[in-house]
DNA sequence: CGCACTGGGTCT
DNA sequence: AGACCCAGTGCG
Protein backbone atom coordinates (compact mmCIF):
# COMPACT_ATOMS: atom_id res chain seq x y z
CA UNK A 1 0.00 0.00 0.00
CA UNK A 2 1.24 3.42 -0.82
CA UNK A 3 -0.11 6.94 -0.45
CA UNK A 4 1.22 10.11 -2.00
CA UNK A 5 0.35 13.74 -2.45
CA UNK A 6 2.13 15.16 -5.47
CA UNK A 7 4.21 16.87 -6.61
CA UNK A 8 6.63 15.34 -4.13
CA UNK A 9 4.77 16.85 -1.16
CA UNK A 10 4.25 13.67 0.83
CA UNK A 11 4.78 10.01 0.07
CA UNK A 12 4.88 6.84 2.12
CA UNK A 13 6.81 5.00 -0.55
CA UNK A 14 9.33 7.34 -2.20
CA UNK A 15 7.05 7.86 -5.18
CA UNK A 16 6.90 11.55 -6.14
CA UNK A 17 3.82 11.58 -8.33
CA UNK A 18 0.99 9.65 -9.94
CA UNK A 19 3.03 9.08 -13.11
CA UNK A 20 5.63 7.14 -11.14
CA UNK A 21 2.99 5.31 -9.13
CA UNK A 22 1.39 4.04 -12.35
CA UNK A 23 4.88 3.25 -13.71
CA UNK A 24 5.45 0.97 -10.76
CA UNK A 25 2.05 -0.68 -10.89
CA UNK A 26 1.65 -1.14 -14.63
CA UNK A 27 5.21 -1.61 -15.86
CA UNK A 28 7.39 -2.74 -12.97
CA UNK A 29 4.93 -4.93 -11.07
CA UNK A 30 2.86 -6.21 -13.97
CA UNK A 31 3.86 -8.63 -16.72
CA UNK A 32 3.14 -7.30 -20.18
CA UNK A 33 0.45 -9.32 -21.92
CA UNK A 34 -1.21 -10.55 -18.74
CA UNK A 35 -4.85 -9.68 -18.13
CA UNK A 36 -6.40 -6.24 -18.48
CA UNK A 37 -5.32 -2.72 -17.60
CA UNK A 38 -8.07 -0.29 -16.58
CA UNK A 39 -8.38 3.49 -16.73
CA UNK A 40 -11.25 5.63 -15.52
CA UNK A 41 -10.75 9.38 -15.77
CA UNK A 42 -13.05 12.33 -16.33
CA UNK A 43 -10.34 14.33 -18.10
CA UNK A 44 -7.71 12.89 -20.40
CA UNK A 45 -5.17 14.32 -22.82
CA UNK A 46 -2.35 13.03 -24.99
CA UNK A 47 0.53 13.77 -22.65
CA UNK A 48 -1.28 12.02 -19.81
CA UNK A 49 -0.75 8.74 -21.62
CA UNK A 50 2.43 9.39 -23.60
CA UNK A 51 4.62 7.51 -21.16
CA UNK A 52 2.47 4.39 -21.53
CA UNK A 53 1.59 4.02 -25.23
CA UNK A 54 4.49 1.67 -26.12
CA UNK A 55 3.73 -0.47 -23.07
CA UNK A 56 0.00 -0.62 -23.83
CA UNK A 57 0.79 -1.62 -27.41
CA UNK A 58 3.20 -4.34 -26.32
CA UNK A 59 0.76 -5.58 -23.69
CA UNK A 60 -2.08 -5.85 -26.20
CA UNK A 61 0.10 -7.50 -28.86
CA UNK A 62 0.98 -10.16 -26.30
CA UNK A 63 -2.71 -10.89 -25.74
CA UNK A 64 -3.61 -8.45 -22.97
CA UNK A 65 -6.36 -5.84 -22.92
CA UNK A 66 -6.64 -2.17 -22.00
CA UNK A 67 -10.06 -0.77 -21.14
CA UNK A 68 -10.54 2.97 -20.82
CA UNK A 69 -13.50 5.09 -19.72
CA UNK A 70 -13.05 8.84 -20.20
CA UNK A 71 -15.36 11.80 -19.86
CA UNK A 72 -16.59 13.79 -22.84
CA UNK A 73 -18.68 16.86 -23.54
CA UNK A 74 -19.65 18.99 -26.49
CA UNK A 75 -19.27 22.19 -24.45
CA UNK A 76 -16.33 21.51 -22.14
CA UNK A 77 -12.78 20.38 -22.82
CA UNK A 78 -12.76 17.12 -20.91
CA UNK A 79 -10.88 14.58 -23.01
CA UNK A 80 -9.08 15.05 -26.29
CA UNK A 81 -9.31 13.53 -29.74
CA UNK A 82 -5.56 12.93 -29.63
CA UNK A 83 -5.56 10.65 -26.60
CA UNK A 84 -8.54 8.69 -27.90
CA UNK A 85 -6.71 8.12 -31.20
CA UNK A 86 -3.51 7.12 -29.44
CA UNK A 87 -5.27 4.64 -27.18
CA UNK A 88 -7.19 3.12 -30.09
CA UNK A 89 -3.95 2.77 -32.04
CA UNK A 90 -2.51 0.87 -29.08
CA UNK A 91 -5.48 -1.47 -29.42
CA UNK A 92 -7.35 -0.31 -26.33
CA UNK A 93 -11.12 -0.31 -25.81
CA UNK A 94 -12.10 3.35 -25.43
CA UNK A 95 -15.44 4.45 -24.01
CA UNK A 96 -16.52 8.09 -23.82
CA UNK A 97 -19.16 9.04 -21.26
CA UNK A 98 -21.15 12.14 -22.14
CA UNK A 99 -21.29 14.92 -19.55
CA UNK A 100 -18.85 15.77 -16.86
CA UNK A 101 -20.93 15.06 -13.79
CA UNK A 102 -21.32 11.43 -14.63
CA UNK A 103 -17.63 10.62 -14.50
CA UNK A 104 -15.57 12.48 -11.96
CA UNK A 105 -13.77 9.40 -10.65
CA UNK A 106 -10.14 8.68 -11.36
CA UNK A 107 -9.18 5.04 -10.92
CA UNK A 108 -6.36 3.03 -12.46
CA UNK A 109 -5.36 -0.58 -12.12
CA UNK A 110 -5.16 -4.01 -13.61
CA UNK A 111 -6.53 -7.49 -13.35
CA UNK A 112 -4.58 -10.67 -14.01
CA UNK A 113 -5.57 -14.26 -13.28
CA UNK A 114 -3.71 -14.01 -9.96
CA UNK A 115 -4.26 -10.43 -8.78
CA UNK A 116 -6.14 -7.16 -9.10
CA UNK A 117 -4.70 -3.81 -8.10
CA UNK A 118 -6.35 -0.42 -7.76
CA UNK A 119 -5.14 3.17 -7.60
CA UNK A 120 -7.70 5.69 -6.40
CA UNK A 121 -6.66 9.27 -6.95
CA UNK A 122 -7.76 12.80 -7.73
CA UNK A 123 -5.30 12.91 -10.63
CA UNK A 124 -6.76 12.84 -14.12
CA UNK A 125 -5.13 11.05 -17.06
CA UNK A 126 -3.56 14.32 -18.21
CA UNK A 127 -0.07 15.80 -18.15
CA UNK A 128 -0.78 18.02 -15.12
CA UNK A 129 -2.81 15.31 -13.38
CA UNK A 130 0.13 12.92 -13.67
CA UNK A 131 2.79 15.14 -12.14
CA UNK A 132 2.51 18.80 -11.23
CA UNK A 133 -1.05 19.33 -9.98
CA UNK A 134 -1.47 18.83 -6.24
CA UNK A 135 -3.24 15.49 -6.27
CA UNK A 136 -3.54 12.65 -3.80
CA UNK A 137 -3.31 8.99 -4.76
CA UNK A 138 -3.44 5.70 -2.94
CA UNK A 139 -2.34 2.36 -4.38
CA UNK A 140 -4.23 -0.54 -2.85
CA UNK A 141 -2.47 -3.89 -2.92
CA UNK A 142 -4.00 -7.02 -4.33
CA UNK A 143 -4.64 -8.64 -0.94
CA UNK A 144 -6.67 -5.68 0.25
CA UNK A 145 -8.45 -5.39 -3.07
CA UNK A 146 -9.46 -9.02 -2.74
CA UNK A 147 -10.42 -8.67 0.94
CA UNK A 148 -12.81 -5.82 0.23
CA UNK A 149 -14.29 -7.72 -2.68
CA UNK A 150 -13.37 -5.24 -5.39
CA UNK A 151 -13.41 -6.51 -8.95
CA UNK A 152 -12.61 -4.37 -11.99
CA UNK A 153 -14.98 -6.22 -14.27
CA UNK A 154 -17.87 -5.70 -11.83
CA UNK A 155 -17.10 -1.98 -11.68
CA UNK A 156 -17.00 -1.65 -15.46
CA UNK A 157 -20.11 -3.76 -15.98
CA UNK A 158 -22.02 -1.70 -13.44
CA UNK A 159 -20.94 1.53 -15.10
CA UNK A 160 -22.12 0.19 -18.44
CA UNK A 161 -25.51 -0.81 -17.05
CA UNK A 162 -26.40 2.62 -15.62
CA UNK A 163 -28.04 3.84 -18.78
CA UNK A 164 -25.44 6.56 -19.14
CA UNK A 165 -24.75 8.12 -22.51
CA UNK A 166 -21.70 6.02 -23.45
CA UNK A 167 -19.95 5.81 -26.82
CA UNK A 168 -17.48 3.06 -27.69
CA UNK A 169 -14.99 4.40 -30.21
CA UNK A 170 -13.61 2.20 -32.96
CA UNK A 171 -10.09 2.32 -34.38
CA UNK A 172 -11.44 1.86 -37.91
CA UNK A 173 -13.29 5.15 -37.40
CA UNK A 174 -10.21 7.26 -36.65
CA UNK A 175 -9.97 8.75 -40.13
CA UNK A 176 -13.66 9.50 -40.57
CA UNK A 177 -14.80 10.02 -36.97
CA UNK A 178 -18.36 9.28 -37.94
CA UNK A 179 -19.40 8.05 -34.49
CA UNK A 180 -20.99 10.86 -32.45
CA UNK A 181 -18.72 9.95 -29.54
CA UNK A 182 -15.90 11.84 -31.30
CA UNK A 183 -17.87 15.08 -30.98
CA UNK A 184 -17.56 14.82 -27.21
CA UNK A 185 -13.79 15.19 -27.52
CA UNK A 186 -11.80 18.37 -28.07
CA UNK A 187 -8.87 19.00 -30.40
CA UNK A 188 -5.57 19.61 -28.58
CA UNK A 189 -3.64 20.57 -31.68
CA UNK A 190 -5.90 22.93 -33.58
CA UNK A 191 -7.67 24.59 -30.69
CA UNK A 192 -7.35 28.32 -30.29
CA UNK A 193 -8.21 28.69 -26.62
CA UNK A 194 -5.85 30.74 -24.49
CA UNK A 195 -3.76 29.04 -21.84
CA UNK A 196 -5.34 28.77 -18.44
CA UNK A 197 -3.89 31.22 -15.96
CA UNK A 198 -2.22 28.42 -14.03
CA UNK A 199 -0.41 27.43 -17.22
CA UNK A 200 1.02 30.94 -17.75
CA UNK A 201 4.25 29.90 -16.11
CA UNK A 202 7.95 29.67 -16.77
CA UNK A 203 10.19 26.71 -16.14
CA UNK A 204 13.33 27.38 -14.14
CA UNK A 205 15.96 24.76 -14.96
CA UNK A 206 19.52 24.40 -13.71
CA UNK A 207 21.85 23.44 -16.53
CA UNK A 208 24.14 20.40 -16.49
CA UNK A 209 27.45 19.91 -18.24
CA UNK A 210 25.85 18.15 -21.18
CA UNK A 211 23.24 20.90 -21.46
CA UNK A 212 25.98 23.46 -22.08
CA UNK A 213 28.89 21.48 -23.60
CA UNK A 214 27.94 22.37 -27.18
CA UNK A 215 27.06 25.91 -26.23
CA UNK A 216 30.62 26.34 -24.95
CA UNK A 217 32.24 24.43 -27.83
CA UNK A 218 33.99 26.13 -30.72
CA UNK A 219 32.53 25.60 -34.19
CA UNK A 220 33.81 22.55 -36.03
CA UNK A 221 35.29 20.91 -32.96
CA UNK A 222 34.40 17.44 -31.86
CA UNK A 223 32.76 18.85 -28.73
CA UNK A 224 30.38 20.71 -31.00
CA UNK A 225 29.13 17.56 -32.74
CA UNK A 226 25.67 16.17 -32.26
CA UNK A 227 22.47 17.85 -31.19
CA UNK A 228 22.28 20.65 -28.66
CA UNK A 229 19.67 19.80 -26.04
CA UNK A 230 18.52 20.76 -22.63
CA UNK A 231 17.65 17.57 -20.76
CA UNK A 232 14.39 17.95 -18.88
CA UNK A 233 12.45 15.84 -16.43
CA UNK A 234 9.68 13.64 -17.78
CA UNK A 235 7.70 15.16 -14.91
CA UNK A 236 7.40 18.24 -17.12
CA UNK A 237 5.29 16.75 -19.92
CA UNK A 238 2.55 19.11 -18.86
CA UNK A 239 4.60 22.20 -19.71
CA UNK A 240 4.52 21.34 -23.42
CA UNK A 241 1.91 20.75 -26.11
CA UNK A 242 0.79 17.24 -26.95
CA UNK A 243 3.80 15.20 -28.10
CA UNK A 244 1.87 13.66 -30.95
CA UNK A 245 4.64 13.33 -33.57
CA UNK A 246 6.12 9.85 -33.72
CA UNK A 247 9.59 9.24 -35.13
CA UNK A 248 9.83 8.44 -38.84
CA UNK A 249 13.29 6.85 -39.14
CA UNK A 250 14.53 4.43 -36.55
CA UNK A 251 12.72 1.77 -34.61
CA UNK A 252 12.54 3.07 -31.08
CA UNK A 253 9.36 4.99 -30.36
CA UNK A 254 9.76 8.67 -29.71
CA UNK A 255 7.03 11.23 -29.13
CA UNK A 256 7.71 14.84 -29.96
CA UNK A 257 6.33 18.15 -31.08
CA UNK A 258 7.69 21.43 -32.38
CA UNK A 259 7.33 24.63 -30.40
CA UNK A 260 8.17 28.19 -31.40
CA UNK A 261 11.13 29.33 -29.34
CA UNK A 262 12.17 32.94 -29.01
CA UNK A 263 15.78 32.98 -27.83
CA UNK A 264 15.68 36.40 -26.20
CA UNK A 265 19.41 36.64 -25.47
CA UNK A 266 20.49 36.15 -29.08
CA UNK A 267 17.49 37.56 -30.90
CA UNK A 268 16.64 34.34 -32.71
CA UNK A 269 13.23 32.80 -33.18
CA UNK A 270 13.35 29.13 -34.13
CA UNK A 271 11.32 26.01 -33.99
CA UNK A 272 12.53 23.72 -31.24
CA UNK A 273 11.64 20.07 -30.92
CA UNK A 274 10.74 18.61 -27.57
CA UNK A 275 11.12 14.84 -27.55
CA UNK A 276 10.31 12.00 -25.22
CA UNK A 277 12.56 9.00 -25.90
CA UNK A 278 9.95 6.47 -24.89
CA UNK A 279 11.76 3.35 -26.07
CA UNK A 280 15.34 4.49 -25.74
CA UNK A 281 16.26 5.77 -22.30
CA UNK A 282 13.23 7.86 -21.28
CA UNK A 283 15.15 11.05 -21.96
CA UNK A 284 12.95 14.11 -22.23
CA UNK A 285 14.84 16.63 -24.34
CA UNK A 286 14.37 20.17 -25.56
CA UNK A 287 16.35 20.94 -28.70
CA UNK A 288 18.08 24.31 -28.31
CA UNK A 289 20.32 24.30 -31.38
CA UNK A 290 20.29 28.07 -31.75
CA UNK A 291 22.50 28.27 -28.66
CA UNK A 292 25.29 26.12 -30.14
CA UNK A 293 28.72 27.79 -29.96
CA UNK A 294 27.26 30.98 -28.51
CA UNK A 295 28.94 30.46 -25.11
CA UNK A 296 26.09 32.28 -23.46
CA UNK A 297 25.40 29.56 -20.89
CA UNK A 298 27.66 27.60 -18.58
CA UNK A 299 27.05 24.67 -16.30
CA UNK A 300 24.91 25.66 -13.28
CA UNK A 301 23.45 28.69 -15.04
CA UNK A 302 19.67 28.77 -15.29
CA UNK A 303 17.44 28.37 -18.30
CA UNK A 304 14.23 30.34 -17.88
CA UNK A 305 11.67 29.00 -20.34
CA UNK A 306 8.49 31.04 -20.52
CA UNK A 307 5.29 29.64 -21.95
CA UNK A 308 3.44 32.45 -23.68
CA UNK A 309 0.74 30.42 -25.41
CA UNK A 310 0.07 26.86 -26.49
CA UNK A 311 3.02 26.68 -28.89
CA UNK A 312 4.95 29.92 -28.18
CA UNK A 313 7.84 30.04 -25.74
CA UNK A 314 10.67 32.38 -24.77
CA UNK A 315 14.06 31.28 -23.51
CA UNK A 316 16.38 33.34 -21.35
CA UNK A 317 19.70 32.28 -19.90
CA UNK A 318 20.24 33.53 -16.36
CA UNK A 319 23.94 33.47 -15.49
CA UNK A 320 25.00 32.58 -11.97
CA UNK A 321 26.41 36.08 -11.72
CA UNK A 322 23.18 37.77 -12.77
CA UNK A 323 21.36 39.78 -10.12
CA UNK A 324 18.16 37.81 -10.70
CA UNK A 325 19.84 34.41 -10.34
CA UNK A 326 19.09 33.71 -6.69
CA UNK A 327 15.56 35.08 -6.83
CA UNK A 328 14.76 32.74 -9.74
CA UNK A 329 16.78 29.70 -8.64
CA UNK A 330 14.69 29.29 -5.51
CA UNK A 331 11.75 28.30 -7.70
CA UNK A 332 13.65 25.25 -9.00
CA UNK A 333 12.42 23.10 -6.14
CA UNK A 334 12.29 19.67 -7.79
CA UNK A 335 15.56 17.76 -7.56
CA UNK A 336 15.95 15.38 -10.49
CA UNK A 337 18.63 13.01 -11.69
CA UNK A 338 21.70 12.26 -9.65
CA UNK A 339 23.81 15.29 -10.40
CA UNK A 340 21.94 18.00 -8.55
CA UNK A 341 19.77 19.19 -11.41
CA UNK A 342 16.66 21.08 -10.32
CA UNK A 343 13.62 22.47 -12.03
CA UNK A 344 10.41 24.19 -11.04
CA UNK A 345 7.84 26.69 -12.15
CA UNK A 346 7.25 30.38 -11.55
CA UNK A 347 4.30 32.44 -12.71
CA UNK A 348 5.03 34.69 -15.67
CA UNK A 349 3.90 37.70 -13.68
CA UNK A 350 6.50 36.91 -11.01
CA UNK A 351 9.13 36.59 -13.75
CA UNK A 352 8.14 40.05 -14.96
CA UNK A 353 8.64 41.61 -11.57
CA UNK A 354 11.94 39.85 -10.90
CA UNK A 355 13.44 40.66 -14.30
CA UNK A 356 11.81 44.08 -14.56
CA UNK A 357 10.56 43.33 -18.04
CA UNK A 358 7.08 42.74 -19.34
CA UNK A 359 6.54 39.10 -20.26
C1' DC B 1 25.77 20.89 -41.93
C1' DG B 2 22.25 20.50 -38.34
C1' DC B 3 19.48 17.62 -36.02
C1' DA B 4 16.69 12.97 -35.77
C1' DC B 5 18.42 9.19 -34.05
C1' DT B 6 21.66 5.91 -31.36
C1' DG B 7 23.57 3.90 -27.52
C1' DG B 8 26.07 3.90 -24.11
C1' DG B 9 27.21 5.96 -18.75
C1' DT B 10 26.09 6.64 -13.96
C1' DC B 11 23.78 6.84 -9.75
C1' DT B 12 19.91 5.25 -7.06
C1' DA C 1 15.57 -0.84 -14.19
C1' DG C 2 14.33 4.11 -13.98
C1' DA C 3 15.82 8.59 -15.26
C1' DC C 4 18.86 12.19 -16.22
C1' DC C 5 23.88 12.50 -18.28
C1' DC C 6 26.85 12.22 -22.03
C1' DA C 7 29.09 11.67 -26.82
C1' DG C 8 28.56 11.02 -30.73
C1' DT C 9 26.77 8.84 -36.09
C1' DG C 10 24.87 9.45 -40.31
C1' DC C 11 20.75 10.88 -42.81
C1' DG C 12 18.26 14.30 -45.26
XYZ file of C-alpha atoms (C1' of nucleotides) in Angstrom:
383
model
C 0.000 0.000 0.000
C 1.240 3.423 -0.817
C -0.110 6.945 -0.448
C 1.216 10.112 -2.005
C 0.354 13.739 -2.453
C 2.133 15.158 -5.469
C 4.211 16.866 -6.613
C 6.630 15.339 -4.133
C 4.767 16.849 -1.160
C 4.251 13.673 0.829
C 4.780 10.013 0.075
C 4.877 6.843 2.122
C 6.807 5.005 -0.547
C 9.328 7.343 -2.202
C 7.054 7.864 -5.175
C 6.903 11.551 -6.139
C 3.817 11.585 -8.327
C 0.991 9.653 -9.940
C 3.032 9.078 -13.105
C 5.634 7.141 -11.144
C 2.989 5.312 -9.132
C 1.393 4.045 -12.355
C 4.884 3.254 -13.713
C 5.451 0.966 -10.759
C 2.048 -0.683 -10.893
C 1.647 -1.143 -14.634
C 5.209 -1.608 -15.863
C 7.388 -2.742 -12.973
C 4.927 -4.932 -11.065
C 2.861 -6.209 -13.969
C 3.862 -8.629 -16.715
C 3.144 -7.303 -20.177
C 0.450 -9.316 -21.915
C -1.215 -10.548 -18.741
C -4.853 -9.676 -18.126
C -6.404 -6.238 -18.482
C -5.317 -2.719 -17.596
C -8.070 -0.293 -16.580
C -8.377 3.485 -16.731
C -11.253 5.625 -15.517
C -10.749 9.377 -15.770
C -13.049 12.326 -16.331
C -10.339 14.326 -18.097
C -7.711 12.889 -20.400
C -5.166 14.320 -22.818
C -2.354 13.025 -24.994
C 0.532 13.765 -22.653
C -1.284 12.016 -19.811
C -0.754 8.739 -21.625
C 2.426 9.393 -23.604
C 4.622 7.506 -21.158
C 2.473 4.389 -21.526
C 1.587 4.019 -25.228
C 4.485 1.671 -26.118
C 3.731 -0.475 -23.070
C 0.004 -0.621 -23.831
C 0.790 -1.621 -27.414
C 3.202 -4.341 -26.318
C 0.760 -5.584 -23.694
C -2.078 -5.853 -26.196
C 0.100 -7.496 -28.858
C 0.979 -10.159 -26.305
C -2.706 -10.891 -25.738
C -3.609 -8.450 -22.967
C -6.355 -5.841 -22.917
C -6.637 -2.174 -22.003
C -10.057 -0.767 -21.136
C -10.538 2.971 -20.817
C -13.501 5.087 -19.723
C -13.046 8.835 -20.199
C -15.355 11.800 -19.862
C -16.587 13.793 -22.841
C -18.685 16.858 -23.544
C -19.655 18.988 -26.494
C -19.272 22.188 -24.451
C -16.326 21.513 -22.144
C -12.777 20.384 -22.821
C -12.756 17.122 -20.910
C -10.883 14.577 -23.013
C -9.078 15.052 -26.288
C -9.309 13.533 -29.740
C -5.562 12.930 -29.632
C -5.563 10.647 -26.596
C -8.538 8.693 -27.897
C -6.712 8.124 -31.199
C -3.509 7.119 -29.438
C -5.273 4.635 -27.179
C -7.188 3.124 -30.091
C -3.953 2.775 -32.044
C -2.508 0.874 -29.080
C -5.476 -1.466 -29.418
C -7.350 -0.306 -26.329
C -11.120 -0.308 -25.806
C -12.104 3.348 -25.435
C -15.444 4.446 -24.009
C -16.519 8.087 -23.817
C -19.161 9.040 -21.260
C -21.153 12.141 -22.144
C -21.291 14.920 -19.551
C -18.849 15.769 -16.860
C -20.930 15.065 -13.791
C -21.319 11.427 -14.633
C -17.627 10.618 -14.502
C -15.570 12.475 -11.963
C -13.770 9.399 -10.650
C -10.138 8.676 -11.363
C -9.180 5.038 -10.916
C -6.362 3.026 -12.457
C -5.362 -0.582 -12.120
C -5.155 -4.011 -13.608
C -6.527 -7.495 -13.351
C -4.578 -10.667 -14.009
C -5.573 -14.262 -13.277
C -3.710 -14.012 -9.964
C -4.258 -10.427 -8.783
C -6.140 -7.158 -9.098
C -4.704 -3.808 -8.100
C -6.349 -0.420 -7.757
C -5.136 3.169 -7.599
C -7.699 5.686 -6.398
C -6.664 9.275 -6.951
C -7.756 12.805 -7.730
C -5.300 12.907 -10.625
C -6.760 12.844 -14.122
C -5.126 11.050 -17.065
C -3.559 14.323 -18.208
C -0.074 15.801 -18.155
C -0.781 18.020 -15.124
C -2.808 15.310 -13.378
C 0.133 12.924 -13.674
C 2.786 15.138 -12.135
C 2.507 18.799 -11.233
C -1.051 19.333 -9.982
C -1.466 18.833 -6.236
C -3.245 15.488 -6.267
C -3.536 12.646 -3.803
C -3.306 8.989 -4.762
C -3.435 5.699 -2.938
C -2.336 2.357 -4.377
C -4.230 -0.536 -2.855
C -2.466 -3.890 -2.923
C -3.997 -7.019 -4.333
C -4.637 -8.639 -0.941
C -6.669 -5.680 0.252
C -8.452 -5.389 -3.074
C -9.456 -9.021 -2.741
C -10.418 -8.667 0.942
C -12.812 -5.819 0.228
C -14.286 -7.722 -2.679
C -13.368 -5.244 -5.387
C -13.408 -6.514 -8.953
C -12.606 -4.373 -11.987
C -14.982 -6.219 -14.269
C -17.875 -5.699 -11.833
C -17.100 -1.979 -11.678
C -16.995 -1.650 -15.459
C -20.107 -3.763 -15.981
C -22.021 -1.702 -13.438
C -20.938 1.532 -15.097
C -22.120 0.189 -18.443
C -25.507 -0.810 -17.048
C -26.399 2.615 -15.624
C -28.044 3.837 -18.777
C -25.442 6.563 -19.141
C -24.746 8.124 -22.511
C -21.700 6.020 -23.451
C -19.950 5.815 -26.824
C -17.482 3.064 -27.690
C -14.993 4.400 -30.207
C -13.611 2.202 -32.960
C -10.091 2.322 -34.378
C -11.441 1.863 -37.913
C -13.290 5.154 -37.404
C -10.211 7.264 -36.645
C -9.972 8.754 -40.129
C -13.664 9.498 -40.567
C -14.800 10.015 -36.969
C -18.361 9.280 -37.938
C -19.401 8.055 -34.493
C -20.995 10.859 -32.446
C -18.716 9.955 -29.542
C -15.899 11.835 -31.301
C -17.869 15.082 -30.977
C -17.555 14.823 -27.211
C -13.787 15.187 -27.519
C -11.802 18.371 -28.067
C -8.874 18.998 -30.404
C -5.567 19.606 -28.577
C -3.643 20.574 -31.682
C -5.901 22.931 -33.584
C -7.673 24.592 -30.685
C -7.353 28.317 -30.286
C -8.207 28.690 -26.618
C -5.853 30.737 -24.487
C -3.759 29.037 -21.840
C -5.337 28.768 -18.442
C -3.885 31.218 -15.961
C -2.219 28.422 -14.031
C -0.408 27.435 -17.221
C 1.020 30.940 -17.747
C 4.250 29.901 -16.109
C 7.951 29.674 -16.770
C 10.188 26.712 -16.137
C 13.331 27.382 -14.139
C 15.960 24.755 -14.962
C 19.523 24.399 -13.708
C 21.850 23.444 -16.531
C 24.136 20.405 -16.489
C 27.446 19.906 -18.237
C 25.847 18.151 -21.176
C 23.241 20.900 -21.457
C 25.980 23.459 -22.085
C 28.893 21.480 -23.604
C 27.936 22.370 -27.184
C 27.057 25.911 -26.225
C 30.618 26.336 -24.951
C 32.237 24.433 -27.827
C 33.990 26.133 -30.720
C 32.528 25.595 -34.186
C 33.811 22.554 -36.027
C 35.293 20.910 -32.957
C 34.402 17.437 -31.859
C 32.756 18.851 -28.731
C 30.377 20.708 -30.996
C 29.134 17.555 -32.742
C 25.666 16.166 -32.265
C 22.472 17.852 -31.192
C 22.280 20.655 -28.656
C 19.665 19.797 -26.040
C 18.516 20.757 -22.625
C 17.653 17.573 -20.756
C 14.390 17.952 -18.877
C 12.446 15.839 -16.430
C 9.680 13.640 -17.776
C 7.700 15.162 -14.912
C 7.399 18.235 -17.122
C 5.292 16.747 -19.920
C 2.547 19.108 -18.856
C 4.597 22.202 -19.709
C 4.516 21.337 -23.416
C 1.909 20.751 -26.113
C 0.785 17.238 -26.953
C 3.802 15.198 -28.097
C 1.873 13.662 -30.953
C 4.644 13.332 -33.568
C 6.121 9.852 -33.722
C 9.593 9.236 -35.125
C 9.833 8.440 -38.842
C 13.293 6.845 -39.145
C 14.526 4.426 -36.547
C 12.718 1.770 -34.613
C 12.541 3.067 -31.076
C 9.355 4.986 -30.364
C 9.761 8.671 -29.710
C 7.032 11.226 -29.130
C 7.714 14.841 -29.959
C 6.331 18.150 -31.083
C 7.685 21.433 -32.382
C 7.332 24.630 -30.401
C 8.166 28.189 -31.397
C 11.135 29.326 -29.340
C 12.169 32.940 -29.008
C 15.780 32.983 -27.835
C 15.675 36.398 -26.202
C 19.410 36.636 -25.473
C 20.485 36.151 -29.084
C 17.489 37.563 -30.900
C 16.643 34.341 -32.713
C 13.227 32.805 -33.181
C 13.351 29.131 -34.135
C 11.319 26.012 -33.985
C 12.525 23.719 -31.244
C 11.642 20.067 -30.925
C 10.741 18.605 -27.565
C 11.120 14.839 -27.546
C 10.308 12.001 -25.217
C 12.564 9.004 -25.905
C 9.945 6.467 -24.886
C 11.756 3.350 -26.069
C 15.344 4.490 -25.744
C 16.261 5.769 -22.304
C 13.235 7.857 -21.284
C 15.154 11.055 -21.960
C 12.955 14.111 -22.229
C 14.839 16.627 -24.342
C 14.371 20.166 -25.560
C 16.349 20.944 -28.700
C 18.083 24.307 -28.312
C 20.315 24.299 -31.380
C 20.290 28.072 -31.754
C 22.503 28.269 -28.664
C 25.286 26.120 -30.140
C 28.719 27.787 -29.961
C 27.258 30.982 -28.507
C 28.938 30.457 -25.113
C 26.088 32.283 -23.464
C 25.399 29.562 -20.890
C 27.664 27.599 -18.578
C 27.049 24.670 -16.298
C 24.911 25.662 -13.282
C 23.447 28.693 -15.036
C 19.668 28.771 -15.290
C 17.442 28.366 -18.299
C 14.229 30.340 -17.880
C 11.668 29.002 -20.335
C 8.492 31.042 -20.522
C 5.286 29.641 -21.945
C 3.436 32.450 -23.682
C 0.740 30.418 -25.412
C 0.070 26.858 -26.493
C 3.023 26.679 -28.886
C 4.945 29.924 -28.179
C 7.836 30.039 -25.741
C 10.665 32.383 -24.770
C 14.058 31.279 -23.512
C 16.376 33.335 -21.348
C 19.704 32.284 -19.896
C 20.240 33.527 -16.356
C 23.937 33.474 -15.491
C 24.999 32.583 -11.967
C 26.412 36.079 -11.717
C 23.183 37.766 -12.773
C 21.364 39.776 -10.119
C 18.164 37.815 -10.697
C 19.835 34.411 -10.337
C 19.088 33.711 -6.686
C 15.558 35.080 -6.833
C 14.756 32.735 -9.743
C 16.784 29.703 -8.639
C 14.686 29.288 -5.506
C 11.749 28.297 -7.700
C 13.648 25.247 -8.996
C 12.422 23.101 -6.137
C 12.285 19.667 -7.786
C 15.561 17.760 -7.557
C 15.945 15.377 -10.492
C 18.627 13.013 -11.694
C 21.702 12.258 -9.654
C 23.815 15.288 -10.399
C 21.942 18.000 -8.548
C 19.768 19.192 -11.408
C 16.661 21.079 -10.315
C 13.621 22.467 -12.033
C 10.409 24.192 -11.037
C 7.836 26.695 -12.155
C 7.254 30.383 -11.546
C 4.303 32.439 -12.713
C 5.031 34.686 -15.674
C 3.897 37.699 -13.679
C 6.504 36.911 -11.012
C 9.125 36.586 -13.749
C 8.143 40.048 -14.957
C 8.636 41.611 -11.568
C 11.944 39.847 -10.899
C 13.442 40.662 -14.304
C 11.812 44.077 -14.556
C 10.562 43.332 -18.041
C 7.081 42.740 -19.344
C 6.537 39.096 -20.259
C 25.772 20.891 -41.934
C 22.246 20.503 -38.339
C 19.478 17.619 -36.024
C 16.690 12.965 -35.770
C 18.415 9.190 -34.052
C 21.657 5.909 -31.358
C 23.568 3.902 -27.519
C 26.071 3.896 -24.110
C 27.214 5.955 -18.745
C 26.085 6.636 -13.956
C 23.785 6.839 -9.746
C 19.913 5.246 -7.057
C 15.572 -0.844 -14.186
C 14.332 4.105 -13.984
C 15.817 8.589 -15.259
C 18.857 12.186 -16.219
C 23.876 12.501 -18.282
C 26.851 12.218 -22.026
C 29.094 11.669 -26.820
C 28.558 11.025 -30.729
C 26.768 8.837 -36.091
C 24.873 9.446 -40.308
C 20.749 10.882 -42.805
C 18.256 14.301 -45.256
